Amino acid sequence: MADAACAAGRGADTAIRYLGETYSYAALAERQDRAGGALRSLDVAPGDRVALIQADGPDFVATFLGALKIGAIPVPLSTFAQPEELAFMLRDCGARVAVVDADQLPAIGPDRLHAPALRAVVVTGPDLDARLVAAGPVHVPAATGPDDMCFWQYSSGTTGAPKAVIHLHRRALFPAEAHGRRVVGLRSDDRVYSVAKLFFSYGLNNSLVIPLAVGASVVLDAGRFVADAAWTVIGRERPTVLYAVPTAFAALLAAAESGGPADSASLRLCVSAGEALPGPLASRWMRRFGVPILDGIGSTEIGYIAVSNTLADIRPGSVGRPVPGYEAKVADADGAAVADGEAGTLWVRGGSTARAYHDRPERTAAAFRDDWVVTGDRFRVDDGHFFHLGRDDDMLKVAGQWVSPVEVEAAIAAHPAVLESAVVGRPDTDGLVKPLAYVVPKDPGSAGDALAGELAEFLATRLAGYKRPHWIELVPELPKTSTGKVQRYRLRDGAGTCS
């Protein structure tokens, strides 16, 4: 991508903005070529995996592109993962070299002997810089084929151990054309800021694949998401397009509503994915800032957002229609499409879908069927628009009727005192499942009984009786993956039984 920009005469254009500095496409191309040379000097060969345990920054981008240029396979790993998770992923992917931020070394150090394929660890900073200076730059890319492996990414593990998803060269750039150009209308004069990080499939496309493919510039931020800090970045860097997950949009809105600085004047568009965006949250955002949020759905296995709202067709509470270049259907267990209005599992196929999971034949057979990705997400279709009902294993059978946690959470989100919530099932003393709502209030000092009672009255006029939470528990936070998705299985495990 940096090479293409230089070949098109745009080498002087800004590719990356980071910590107040700018990096041109020409500077990125040179650092990428030297990163490729440094990896080659460590005996990294085509097809070898290179683990990246790096925060968002120019070095991540250069190392990722440098690995691709020599035919190696970059494997981004979460910088927010626990040491045991990183150790598992290092062993599982069989990385030959790991490029690691200094603050990540304690997390992987004790387990290096248990990752037998790992031959070298390069530390971001002076170690990496010295290797880049010493390396002979790689100017000619390796001869890779369209069906060769391009990069791996780990699923976020909402239901257990993460799985490595294998993406191919011929499909890697498809999100830039399908969603970047056709949905967002991204241009070379756009400036992109993604709250989702580069190790995350959503973030990798937001901050690397899509903007660099169209010649735009990207704002990179190494820190963990904090709403006030993100507003500072937005005010300083003036992005035109903001990508985030629903939880982040809720936090950004709450920070603005509490009186903190929130300058959205540079934004022309926002994009949401990662989990369902409640309609009330999207409406409150639009009223506050006048900037639309285009909600969509994708997955690591799909490669990027495959179903999305567009500027011409926004349906609050819906994730929209299939993006050009993708097909989507709501199907039964055999893959037959169900009738409109009926619930089923979302199946997707299109230009960015992955090939398989690494070393997981049974899971591959279940998720990848005749070019379709079986997402495990529950949906219904209404007038061509797709509505997310939750994960297949999240649906609740209450009083003989199905209840979507997403629908209940959307109703809870409409209450002004709520930051976020998650709904799971809990058996009562008779063993009958009822909805349990874990609620994070905007004000941590909220009186639990008072707010719970207020919410119960609020929901009485918005939800059918069997859908209303039987219990409401106020909590300071929800358990989440490193990509910001709620780990409902952990809430279910802790739900116990209640009268």
PDB file of N, CA, C and O in Angstrom, residues 155-180:
ATOM      1  N   SER A 155      -9.589 -14.710  16.712  1.00  0.00           N
ATOM      2  CA  SER A 155     -10.930 -14.317  17.118  1.00  0.00           C
ATOM      3  C   SER A 155     -10.870 -13.854  18.562  1.00  0.00           C
ATOM      4  O   SER A 155      -9.980 -14.233  19.318  1.00  0.00           O
ATOM      5  N   SER A 156     -11.835 -13.043  18.935  1.00  0.00           N
ATOM      6  CA  SER A 156     -11.722 -12.361  20.227  1.00  0.00           C
ATOM      7  C   SER A 156     -12.080 -13.227  21.422  1.00  0.00           C
ATOM      8  O   SER A 156     -11.952 -12.781  22.551  1.00  0.00           O
ATOM      9  N   GLY A 157     -12.566 -14.430  21.190  1.00  0.00           N
ATOM     10  CA  GLY A 157     -12.730 -15.352  22.304  1.00  0.00           C
ATOM     11  C   GLY A 157     -13.866 -15.041  23.239  1.00  0.00           C
ATOM     12  O   GLY A 157     -13.743 -15.193  24.442  1.00  0.00           O
ATOM     13  N   THR A 158     -15.056 -14.607  22.689  1.00  0.00           N
ATOM     14  CA  THR A 158     -16.195 -14.342  23.563  1.00  0.00           C
ATOM     15  C   THR A 158     -16.761 -15.619  24.158  1.00  0.00           C
ATOM     16  O   THR A 158     -17.485 -15.595  25.139  1.00  0.00           O
ATOM     17  N   THR A 159     -16.465 -16.760  23.533  1.00  0.00           N
ATOM     18  CA  THR A 159     -17.028 -18.025  24.017  1.00  0.00           C
ATOM     19  C   THR A 159     -15.959 -19.032  24.404  1.00  0.00           C
ATOM     20  O   THR A 159     -16.231 -20.217  24.505  1.00  0.00           O
ATOM     21  N   GLY A 160     -14.738 -18.610  24.606  1.00  0.00           N
ATOM     22  CA  GLY A 160     -13.694 -19.535  24.999  1.00  0.00           C
ATOM     23  C   GLY A 160     -12.357 -19.158  24.398  1.00  0.00           C
ATOM     24  O   GLY A 160     -12.104 -17.997  24.097  1.00  0.00           O
ATOM     25  N   ALA A 161     -11.483 -20.151  24.221  1.00  0.00           N
ATOM     26  CA  ALA A 161     -10.132 -19.892  23.720  1.00  0.00           C
ATOM     27  C   ALA A 161     -10.178 -19.305  22.317  1.00  0.00           C
ATOM     28  O   ALA A 161     -10.966 -19.742  21.472  1.00  0.00           O
ATOM     29  N   PRO A 162      -9.336 -18.301  22.028  1.00  0.00           N
ATOM     30  CA  PRO A 162      -9.320 -17.704  20.681  1.00  0.00           C
ATOM     31  C   PRO A 162      -8.805 -18.684  19.634  1.00  0.00           C
ATOM     32  O   PRO A 162      -8.048 -19.603  19.938  1.00  0.00           O
ATOM     33  N   LYS A 163      -9.252 -18.462  18.393  1.00  0.00           N
ATOM     34  CA  LYS A 163      -8.862 -19.303  17.266  1.00  0.00           C
ATOM     35  C   LYS A 163      -8.189 -18.433  16.211  1.00  0.00           C
ATOM     36  O   LYS A 163      -8.644 -17.317  15.940  1.00  0.00           O
ATOM     37  N   ALA A 164      -7.110 -18.938  15.593  1.00  0.00           N
ATOM     38  CA  ALA A 164      -6.415 -18.189  14.558  1.00  0.00           C
ATOM     39  C   ALA A 164      -7.172 -18.315  13.244  1.00  0.00           C
ATOM     40  O   ALA A 164      -7.416 -19.419  12.749  1.00  0.00           O
ATOM     41  N   VAL A 165      -7.543 -17.174  12.674  1.00  0.00           N
ATOM     42  CA  VAL A 165      -8.302 -17.112  11.427  1.00  0.00           C
ATOM     43  C   VAL A 165      -7.331 -16.804  10.294  1.00  0.00           C
ATOM     44  O   VAL A 165      -6.565 -15.836  10.365  1.00  0.00           O
ATOM     45  N   ILE A 166      -7.367 -17.609   9.244  1.00  0.00           N
ATOM     46  CA  ILE A 166      -6.400 -17.501   8.145  1.00  0.00           C
ATOM     47  C   ILE A 166      -7.000 -16.698   6.997  1.00  0.00           C
ATOM     48  O   ILE A 166      -8.022 -17.078   6.416  1.00  0.00           O
ATOM     49  N   HIS A 167      -6.348 -15.570   6.660  1.00  0.00           N
ATOM     50  CA  HIS A 167      -6.787 -14.724   5.548  1.00  0.00           C
ATOM     51  C   HIS A 167      -5.821 -14.843   4.374  1.00  0.00           C
ATOM     52  O   HIS A 167      -4.605 -15.007   4.564  1.00  0.00           O
ATOM     53  N   LEU A 168      -6.364 -14.735   3.168  1.00  0.00           N
ATOM     54  CA  LEU A 168      -5.601 -14.944   1.945  1.00  0.00           C
ATOM     55  C   LEU A 168      -5.270 -13.620   1.256  1.00  0.00           C
ATOM     56  O   LEU A 168      -5.975 -12.619   1.427  1.00  0.00           O
ATOM     57  N   HIS A 169      -4.218 -13.632   0.433  1.00  0.00           N
ATOM     58  CA  HIS A 169      -3.788 -12.420  -0.255  1.00  0.00           C
ATOM     59  C   HIS A 169      -4.881 -11.845  -1.147  1.00  0.00           C
ATOM     60  O   HIS A 169      -5.086 -10.631  -1.183  1.00  0.00           O
ATOM     61  N   ARG A 170      -5.580 -12.681  -1.879  1.00  0.00           N
ATOM     62  CA  ARG A 170      -6.534 -12.149  -2.863  1.00  0.00           C
ATOM     63  C   ARG A 170      -7.747 -11.489  -2.218  1.00  0.00           C
ATOM     64  O   ARG A 170      -8.513 -10.805  -2.910  1.00  0.00           O
ATOM     65  N   ARG A 171      -7.911 -11.699  -0.935  1.00  0.00           N
ATOM     66  CA  ARG A 171      -9.080 -11.129  -0.263  1.00  0.00           C
ATOM     67  C   ARG A 171      -8.728 -10.016   0.723  1.00  0.00           C
ATOM     68  O   ARG A 171      -9.633  -9.405   1.291  1.00  0.00           O
ATOM     69  N   ALA A 172      -7.449  -9.746   0.897  1.00  0.00           N
ATOM     70  CA  ALA A 172      -7.024  -8.843   1.966  1.00  0.00           C
ATOM     71  C   ALA A 172      -7.471  -7.405   1.744  1.00  0.00           C
ATOM     72  O   ALA A 172      -7.773  -6.687   2.704  1.00  0.00           O
ATOM     73  N   LEU A 173      -7.488  -6.939   0.499  1.00  0.00           N
ATOM     74  CA  LEU A 173      -7.811  -5.541   0.230  1.00  0.00           C
ATOM     75  C   LEU A 173      -9.285  -5.308  -0.073  1.00  0.00           C
ATOM     76  O   LEU A 173      -9.699  -4.164  -0.281  1.00  0.00           O
ATOM     77  N   PHE A 174     -10.072  -6.361  -0.094  1.00  0.00           N
ATOM     78  CA  PHE A 174     -11.474  -6.212  -0.472  1.00  0.00           C
ATOM     79  C   PHE A 174     -12.242  -5.225   0.414  1.00  0.00           C
ATOM     80  O   PHE A 174     -13.069  -4.458  -0.087  1.00  0.00           O
ATOM     81  N   PRO A 175     -12.027  -5.189   1.746  1.00  0.00           N
ATOM     82  CA  PRO A 175     -12.762  -4.230   2.573  1.00  0.00           C
ATOM     83  C   PRO A 175     -12.565  -2.773   2.148  1.00  0.00           C
ATOM     84  O   PRO A 175     -13.462  -1.946   2.344  1.00  0.00           O
ATOM     85  N   ALA A 176     -11.402  -2.453   1.578  1.00  0.00           N
ATOM     86  CA  ALA A 176     -11.156  -1.063   1.169  1.00  0.00           C
ATOM     87  C   ALA A 176     -12.097  -0.653   0.055  1.00  0.00           C
ATOM     88  O   ALA A 176     -12.596   0.487   0.028  1.00  0.00           O
ATOM     89  N   GLU A 177     -12.359  -1.552  -0.872  1.00  0.00           N
ATOM     90  CA  GLU A 177     -13.271  -1.247  -1.975  1.00  0.00           C
ATOM     91  C   GLU A 177     -14.722  -1.368  -1.536  1.00  0.00           C
ATOM     92  O   GLU A 177     -15.541  -0.481  -1.792  1.00  0.00           O
ATOM     93  N   ALA A 178     -15.069  -2.459  -0.862  1.00  0.00           N
ATOM     94  CA  ALA A 178     -16.463  -2.743  -0.540  1.00  0.00           C
ATOM     95  C   ALA A 178     -17.028  -1.765   0.485  1.00  0.00           C
ATOM     96  O   ALA A 178     -18.036  -1.100   0.244  1.00  0.00           O
ATOM     97  N   HIS A 179     -16.410  -1.684   1.651  1.00  0.00           N
ATOM     98  CA  HIS A 179     -16.928  -0.800   2.699  1.00  0.00           C
ATOM     99  C   HIS A 179     -16.272   0.576   2.651  1.00  0.00           C
ATOM    100  O   HIS A 179     -16.952   1.598   2.776  1.00  0.00           O
ATOM    101  N   GLY A 180     -14.949   0.604   2.448  1.00  0.00           N
ATOM    102  CA  GLY A 180     -14.248   1.888   2.474  1.00  0.00           C
ATOM    103  C   GLY A 180     -14.755   2.860   1.418  1.00  0.00           C
ATOM    104  O   GLY A 180     -15.080   4.010   1.715  1.00  0.00           O
TER     105      GLY A 180
END
